[in-house]
XYZ file of C-alpha atoms in Angstrom:
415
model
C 0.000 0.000 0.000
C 2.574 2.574 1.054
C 4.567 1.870 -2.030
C 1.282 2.870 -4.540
C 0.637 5.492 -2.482
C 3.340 7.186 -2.383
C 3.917 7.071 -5.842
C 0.554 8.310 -6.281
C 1.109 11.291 -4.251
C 0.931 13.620 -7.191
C -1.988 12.257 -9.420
C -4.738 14.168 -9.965
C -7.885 12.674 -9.965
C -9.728 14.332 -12.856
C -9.336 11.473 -14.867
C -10.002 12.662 -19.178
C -11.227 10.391 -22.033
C -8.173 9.664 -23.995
C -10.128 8.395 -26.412
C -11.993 9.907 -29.641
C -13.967 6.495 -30.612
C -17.228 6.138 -29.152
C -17.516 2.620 -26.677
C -13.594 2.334 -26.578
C -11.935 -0.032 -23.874
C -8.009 0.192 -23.714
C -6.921 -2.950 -21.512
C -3.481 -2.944 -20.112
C -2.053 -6.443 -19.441
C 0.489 -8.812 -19.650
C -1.015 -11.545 -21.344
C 1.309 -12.075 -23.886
C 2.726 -15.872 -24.701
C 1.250 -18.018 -27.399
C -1.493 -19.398 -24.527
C -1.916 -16.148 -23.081
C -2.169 -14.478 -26.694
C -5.111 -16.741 -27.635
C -7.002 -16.295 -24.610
C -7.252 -12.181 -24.081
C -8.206 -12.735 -28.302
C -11.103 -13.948 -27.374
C -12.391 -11.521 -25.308
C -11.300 -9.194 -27.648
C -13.310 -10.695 -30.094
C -16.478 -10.647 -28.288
C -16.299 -6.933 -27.133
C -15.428 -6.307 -31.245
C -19.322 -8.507 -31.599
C -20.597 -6.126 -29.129
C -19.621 -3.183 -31.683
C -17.114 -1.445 -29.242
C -13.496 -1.011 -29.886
C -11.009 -3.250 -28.099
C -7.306 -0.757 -27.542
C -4.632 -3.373 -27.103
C -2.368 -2.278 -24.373
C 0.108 -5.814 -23.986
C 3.318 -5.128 -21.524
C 5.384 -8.284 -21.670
C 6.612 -10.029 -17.984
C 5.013 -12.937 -16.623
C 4.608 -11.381 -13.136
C 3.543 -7.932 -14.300
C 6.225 -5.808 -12.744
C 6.440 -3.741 -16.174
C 3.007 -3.137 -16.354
C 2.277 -2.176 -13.043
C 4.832 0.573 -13.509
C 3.285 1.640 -17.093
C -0.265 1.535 -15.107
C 1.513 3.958 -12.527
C 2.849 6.619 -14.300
C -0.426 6.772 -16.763
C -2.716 7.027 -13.568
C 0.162 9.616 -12.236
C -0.796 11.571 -16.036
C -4.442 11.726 -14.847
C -4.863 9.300 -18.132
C -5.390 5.258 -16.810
C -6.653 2.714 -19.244
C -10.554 2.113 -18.670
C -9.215 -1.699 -17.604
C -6.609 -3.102 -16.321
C -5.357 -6.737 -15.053
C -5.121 -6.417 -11.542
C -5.098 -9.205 -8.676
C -5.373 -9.631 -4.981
C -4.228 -6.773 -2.350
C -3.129 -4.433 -5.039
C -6.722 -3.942 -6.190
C -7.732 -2.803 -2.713
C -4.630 -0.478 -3.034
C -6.435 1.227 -6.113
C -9.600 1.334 -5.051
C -8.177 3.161 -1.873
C -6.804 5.595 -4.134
C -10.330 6.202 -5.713
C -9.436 5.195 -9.280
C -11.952 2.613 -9.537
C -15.483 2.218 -10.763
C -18.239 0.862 -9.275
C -19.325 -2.716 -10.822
C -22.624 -3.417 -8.424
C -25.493 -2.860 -11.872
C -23.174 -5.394 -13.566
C -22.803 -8.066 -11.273
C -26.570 -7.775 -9.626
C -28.032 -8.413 -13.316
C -25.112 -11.223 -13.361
C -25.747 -12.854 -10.526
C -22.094 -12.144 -9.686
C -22.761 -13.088 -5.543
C -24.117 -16.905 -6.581
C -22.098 -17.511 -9.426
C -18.508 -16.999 -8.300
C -17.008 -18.752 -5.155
C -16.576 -16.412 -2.082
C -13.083 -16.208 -2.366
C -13.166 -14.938 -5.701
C -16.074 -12.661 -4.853
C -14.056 -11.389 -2.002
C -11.098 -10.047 -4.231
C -13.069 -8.600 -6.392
C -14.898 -5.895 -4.564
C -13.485 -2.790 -2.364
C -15.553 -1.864 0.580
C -18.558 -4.427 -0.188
C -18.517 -2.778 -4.049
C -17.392 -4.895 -7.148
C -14.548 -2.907 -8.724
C -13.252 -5.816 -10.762
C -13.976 -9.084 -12.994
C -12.146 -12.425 -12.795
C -11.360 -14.493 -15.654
C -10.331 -17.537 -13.939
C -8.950 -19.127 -11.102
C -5.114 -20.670 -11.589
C -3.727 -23.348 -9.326
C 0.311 -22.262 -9.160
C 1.385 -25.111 -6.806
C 2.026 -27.525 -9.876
C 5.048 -29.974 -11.414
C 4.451 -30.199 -15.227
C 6.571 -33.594 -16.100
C 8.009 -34.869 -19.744
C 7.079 -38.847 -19.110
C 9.846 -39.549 -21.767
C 12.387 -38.022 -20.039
C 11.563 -39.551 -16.235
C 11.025 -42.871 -19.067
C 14.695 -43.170 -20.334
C 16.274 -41.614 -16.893
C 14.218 -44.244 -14.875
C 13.230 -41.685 -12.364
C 9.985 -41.655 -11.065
C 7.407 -38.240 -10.770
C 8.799 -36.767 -6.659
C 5.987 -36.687 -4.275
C 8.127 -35.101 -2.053
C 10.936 -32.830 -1.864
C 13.072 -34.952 -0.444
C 12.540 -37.460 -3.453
C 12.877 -34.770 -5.719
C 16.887 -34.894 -5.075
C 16.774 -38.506 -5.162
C 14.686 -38.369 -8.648
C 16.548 -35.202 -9.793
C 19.973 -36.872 -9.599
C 18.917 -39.631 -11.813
C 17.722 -37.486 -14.390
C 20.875 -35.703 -14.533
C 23.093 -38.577 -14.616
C 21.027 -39.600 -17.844
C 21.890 -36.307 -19.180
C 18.945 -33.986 -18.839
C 17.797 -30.780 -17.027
C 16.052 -31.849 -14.242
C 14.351 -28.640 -13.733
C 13.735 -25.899 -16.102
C 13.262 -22.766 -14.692
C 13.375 -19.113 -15.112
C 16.072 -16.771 -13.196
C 13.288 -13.997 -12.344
C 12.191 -12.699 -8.946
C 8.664 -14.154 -9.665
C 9.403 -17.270 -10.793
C 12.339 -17.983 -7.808
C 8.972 -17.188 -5.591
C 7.151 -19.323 -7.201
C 9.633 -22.401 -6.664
C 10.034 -20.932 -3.041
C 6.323 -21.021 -2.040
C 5.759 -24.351 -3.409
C 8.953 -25.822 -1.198
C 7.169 -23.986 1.969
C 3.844 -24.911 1.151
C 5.293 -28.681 2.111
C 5.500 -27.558 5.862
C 1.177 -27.302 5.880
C -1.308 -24.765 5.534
C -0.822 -23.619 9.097
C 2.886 -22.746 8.700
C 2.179 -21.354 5.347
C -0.617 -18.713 6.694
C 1.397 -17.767 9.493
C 4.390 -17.355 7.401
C 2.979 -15.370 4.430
C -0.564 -14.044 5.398
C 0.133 -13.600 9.321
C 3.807 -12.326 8.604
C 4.745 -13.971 11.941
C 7.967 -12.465 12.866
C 8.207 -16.337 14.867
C 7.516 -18.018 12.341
C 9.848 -16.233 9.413
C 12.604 -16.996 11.711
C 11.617 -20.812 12.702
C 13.276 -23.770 12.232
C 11.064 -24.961 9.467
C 11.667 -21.747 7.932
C 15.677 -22.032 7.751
C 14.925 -25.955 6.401
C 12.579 -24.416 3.262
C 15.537 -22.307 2.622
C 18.318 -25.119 2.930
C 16.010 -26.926 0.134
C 15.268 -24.272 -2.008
C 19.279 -23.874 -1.986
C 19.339 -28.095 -3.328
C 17.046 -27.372 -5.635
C 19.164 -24.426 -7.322
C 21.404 -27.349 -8.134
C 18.973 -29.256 -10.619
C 18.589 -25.985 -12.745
C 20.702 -25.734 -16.158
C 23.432 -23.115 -16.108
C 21.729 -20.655 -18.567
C 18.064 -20.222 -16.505
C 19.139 -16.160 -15.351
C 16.635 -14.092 -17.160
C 14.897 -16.912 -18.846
C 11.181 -16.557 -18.850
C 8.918 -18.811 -17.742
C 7.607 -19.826 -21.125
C 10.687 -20.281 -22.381
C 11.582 -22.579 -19.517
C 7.863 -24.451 -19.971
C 9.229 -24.948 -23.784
C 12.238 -26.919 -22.087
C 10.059 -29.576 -21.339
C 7.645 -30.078 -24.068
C 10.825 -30.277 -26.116
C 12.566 -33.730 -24.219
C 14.957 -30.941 -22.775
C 14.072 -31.268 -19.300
C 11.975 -33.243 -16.868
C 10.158 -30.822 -14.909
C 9.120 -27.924 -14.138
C 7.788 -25.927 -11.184
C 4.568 -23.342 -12.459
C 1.115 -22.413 -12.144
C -1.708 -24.021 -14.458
C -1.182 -20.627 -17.552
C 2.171 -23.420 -18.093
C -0.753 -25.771 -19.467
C -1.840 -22.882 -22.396
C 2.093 -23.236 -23.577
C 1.276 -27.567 -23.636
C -1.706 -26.800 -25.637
C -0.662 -23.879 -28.361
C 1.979 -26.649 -28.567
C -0.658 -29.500 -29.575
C 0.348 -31.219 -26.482
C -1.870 -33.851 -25.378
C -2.517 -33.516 -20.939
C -1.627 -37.204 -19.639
C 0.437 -38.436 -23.136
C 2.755 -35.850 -24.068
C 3.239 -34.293 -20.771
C 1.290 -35.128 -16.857
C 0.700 -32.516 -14.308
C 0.706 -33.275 -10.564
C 0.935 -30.855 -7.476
C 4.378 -29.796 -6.274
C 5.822 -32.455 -4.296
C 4.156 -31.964 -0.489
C 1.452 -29.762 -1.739
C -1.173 -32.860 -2.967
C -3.735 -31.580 -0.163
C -3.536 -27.965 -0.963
C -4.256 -25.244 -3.909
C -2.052 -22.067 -3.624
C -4.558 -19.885 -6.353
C -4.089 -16.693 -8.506
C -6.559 -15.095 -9.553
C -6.282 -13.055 -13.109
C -8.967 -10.340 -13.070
C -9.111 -6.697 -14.889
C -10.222 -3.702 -12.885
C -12.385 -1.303 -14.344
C -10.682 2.417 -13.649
C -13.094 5.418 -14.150
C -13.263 7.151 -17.383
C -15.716 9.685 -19.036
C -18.371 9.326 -21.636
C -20.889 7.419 -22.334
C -20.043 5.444 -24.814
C -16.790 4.279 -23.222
C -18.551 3.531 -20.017
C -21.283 1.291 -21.419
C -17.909 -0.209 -23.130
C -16.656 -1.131 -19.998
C -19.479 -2.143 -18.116
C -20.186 -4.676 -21.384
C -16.627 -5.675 -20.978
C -17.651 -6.872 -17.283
C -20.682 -8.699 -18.425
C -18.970 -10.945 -21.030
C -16.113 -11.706 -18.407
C -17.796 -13.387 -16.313
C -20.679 -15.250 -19.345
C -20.174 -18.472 -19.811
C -18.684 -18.822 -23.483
C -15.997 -16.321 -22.285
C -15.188 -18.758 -19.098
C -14.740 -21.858 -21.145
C -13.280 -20.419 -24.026
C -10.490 -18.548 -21.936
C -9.444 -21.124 -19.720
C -9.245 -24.209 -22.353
C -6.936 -21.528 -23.785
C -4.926 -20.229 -20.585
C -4.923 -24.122 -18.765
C -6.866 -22.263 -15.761
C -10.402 -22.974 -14.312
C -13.144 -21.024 -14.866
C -14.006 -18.586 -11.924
C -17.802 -19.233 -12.305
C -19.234 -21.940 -10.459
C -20.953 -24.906 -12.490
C -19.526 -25.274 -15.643
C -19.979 -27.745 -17.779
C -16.438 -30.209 -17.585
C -16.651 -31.382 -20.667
C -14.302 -30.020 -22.663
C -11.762 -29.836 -20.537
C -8.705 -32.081 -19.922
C -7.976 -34.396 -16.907
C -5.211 -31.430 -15.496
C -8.711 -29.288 -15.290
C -10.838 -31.547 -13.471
C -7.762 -32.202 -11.233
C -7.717 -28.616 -10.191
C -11.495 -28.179 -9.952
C -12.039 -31.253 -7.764
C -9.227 -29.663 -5.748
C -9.983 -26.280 -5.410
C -13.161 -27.026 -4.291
C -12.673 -29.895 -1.517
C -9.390 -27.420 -0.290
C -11.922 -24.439 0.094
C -13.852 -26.781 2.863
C -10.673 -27.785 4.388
C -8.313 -24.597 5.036
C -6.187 -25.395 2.066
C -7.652 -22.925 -0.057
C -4.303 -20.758 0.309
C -3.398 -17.291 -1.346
C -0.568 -17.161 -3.410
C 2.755 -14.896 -2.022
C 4.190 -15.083 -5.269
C 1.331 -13.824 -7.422
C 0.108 -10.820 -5.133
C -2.730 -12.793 -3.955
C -1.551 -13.089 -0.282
C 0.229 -9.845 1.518
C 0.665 -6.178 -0.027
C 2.801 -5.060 -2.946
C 5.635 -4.075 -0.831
C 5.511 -7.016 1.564
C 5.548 -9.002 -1.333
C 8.640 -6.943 -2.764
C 10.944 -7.674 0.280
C 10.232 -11.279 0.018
C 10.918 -11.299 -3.423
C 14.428 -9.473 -3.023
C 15.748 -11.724 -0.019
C 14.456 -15.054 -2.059
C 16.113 -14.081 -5.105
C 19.381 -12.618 -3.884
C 19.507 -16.344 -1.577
C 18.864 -18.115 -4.980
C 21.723 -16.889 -6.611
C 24.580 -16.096 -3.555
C 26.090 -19.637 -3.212
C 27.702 -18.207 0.416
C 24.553 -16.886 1.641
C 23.494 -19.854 4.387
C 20.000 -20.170 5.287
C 20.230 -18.724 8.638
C 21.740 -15.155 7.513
C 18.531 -15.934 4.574
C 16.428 -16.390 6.939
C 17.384 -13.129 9.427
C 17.119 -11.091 6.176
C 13.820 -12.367 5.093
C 12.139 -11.546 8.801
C 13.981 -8.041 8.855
C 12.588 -7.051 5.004
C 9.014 -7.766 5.871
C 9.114 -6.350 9.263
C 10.130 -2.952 7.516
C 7.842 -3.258 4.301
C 4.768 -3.634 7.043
């Protein structure tokens, strides 16, 4: 919050119509691999059916760093985009800053309250108000596997992370990349979380939603670290910078076994013509079976002026959340629909996985926020966990205790 605040300071709220064509909606997001590409083209599409005019506004990164800081300086030019993909804490930031529209006539005629879970619901309004639409519900605590390769390394898929060495150093003696991953902030999170997530939902709450000062300095704590440090050694030499689809390529190409990423990993199988359960399996991180760490893609609606471009918008929330948009996104993106009964049909065994689960984890406390994917704690919370993570991932003298120290001390000061 402080963060977006304070480099808010100088906005001025007047916000003008940039635009000159009647019922115009310029989206900002980051939705830009060959999955991701298909899947905000359909949308697209259907606003283009409605008769308004879709303004593409893509800013590559998987985690949206870039175009959070595009979305910042155009609000700080009094000229934000009427939508914008925006998740978790940071869309309560906004809507504290009074940038945001109010969604209520939408998702009344919608039946937005019975349709979508209550955790979804939840993140999408500000104050009791819908401010936002989500397009899905991802499941990031997943290990997307080449059979082939664990096939002619005789390895077997790691329910655990202590199997994962065992299993990891067979697949390197038989001359493969155990693990392919991306050297980015957001993506050393990701493999981070899904290593804690093994010590339980209790730890993990206290540790990332609680911030417990106790338990970011526990024993458990210092042993996620001394894995996450093992696991560095299963990564091939050139991962710094790589991004995650990239690294997701390293496996449907026989390159490497596995890889550590949320569900969107499954739209990079499918562009691919990969077939869920023959070309490639999906299984939750090793540990994680009883649990769903989620991320929830939405786009927030920002205010803008004129008619036209407000009925634009509002129609842009409607067909969000309809049901041809749900299916036809998420076969697309590898995610779940964020509306509640669905038809299953067309989608793949990975899918039904992740529905069954996110649904019997919501009744059981294992419905869990994700840290890496701003679903969990504040921008800048998130920030300092993502500096101490990375800088550990990469400093082969850093031990896990100093790690450890570091980590408690960032998020105590980013509170």
């Amino acid at each position: 919050m402080k963060k977006l605040a304070l480099s808010l300071t100088a906005v001025a709220f007047s916000i003008s119509a940039a635009t000159t064509h009647a019922g115009e909606v310029e989206v900002l997001h980051w939705w830009t691999s060959g999955g991701e590409a298909a899947s905000i083209n359909v949308l697209k599409g259907l606003m283009e059916e409605e008769g308004h005019t879709w303004k593409d506004f893509a800013v590559a990164g998987g985690a949206g760093e870039s175009a959070m800081t595009v979305l910042k300086s155009r609000a700080i030019s009094g000229n934000p985009p009427a939508s914008a993909q925006i998740k978790g804490p940071t869309i309560q930031e906004w809507g504290d800053l009074g940038f945001l529209t109010n969604l209520d006539d939408v998702a009344k005629k919608g039946d937005w309250d019975v349709v979508l879970p209550q955790v979804v619901s939840n993140t999408m309004k500000h104050e009791g108000h819908y401010v936002a639409a989500p397009v899905n519900v991802h499941r990031v605590n997943w290990l997307w596997a080449n059979p082939e390769v664990f096939r002619k390394s005789g390895a077997s898929i790691p329910t655990t992370w202590k199997q994962f060495i065992t299993e990891a150093d067979k697949i390197k003696a038989a001359g493969f990349t155990p693990l392919a991953h991306g050297g980015q902030a957001w993506q050393d999170a990701t493999l981070f979380e899904a290593i804690a997530l093994e010590k339980g939902a209790k730890f993990y709450n206290s540790a990332f939603i609680g911030l417990s000062d106790t338990t970011l300095r526990s024993e458990d704590m210092i042993d996620v670290f001394r894995t996450f440090k093992k696991v560095r050694g299963y990564v091939d030499s050139g991962f710094s910078g790589r991004d995650w689809n990239i690294a997701t390529s390293m496996v449907i190409n026989g390159d490497a076994a596995m890889q550590i990423m949320g569900d969107w990993a499954k739209g990079e199988f499918t562009a691919a013509g990969k077939k869920a359960g023959i070309d490639y399996v999906c299984y939750p991180a090793p540990g994680t079976s009883e649990m769903f760490t989620f991320n929830i893609d939405s786009l927030a609606m920002f205010k803008v002026k004129g008619e036209d471009n407000q009925k634009a918008q509002q129609d842009l929330a409607r067909l969000i959340l309809e049901p041809e948009f749900q299916e036809t996104f998420n076969l697309n993106k590898g995610s779940i629909p964020a509306r509640l009964n669905m038809s299953r049909e067309k989608f793949d065994t990975c899918a039904h996985s992740s529905m069954d689960s996110f649904l019997a984890s919501s009744s059981t406390g294992n419905l869990l926020p994700s840290m890496a994917h701003g679903m969990a704690a504040s921008s800048m919370v998130q920030g300092a966990i993502y500096d101490v993570v990375t800088n550990y991932f990469n400093d082969e003298s850093m031990t896990p205790e100093v790690a450890v120290d570091k980590l408690a001390r960032a998020v105590k000061a980013s509170m």
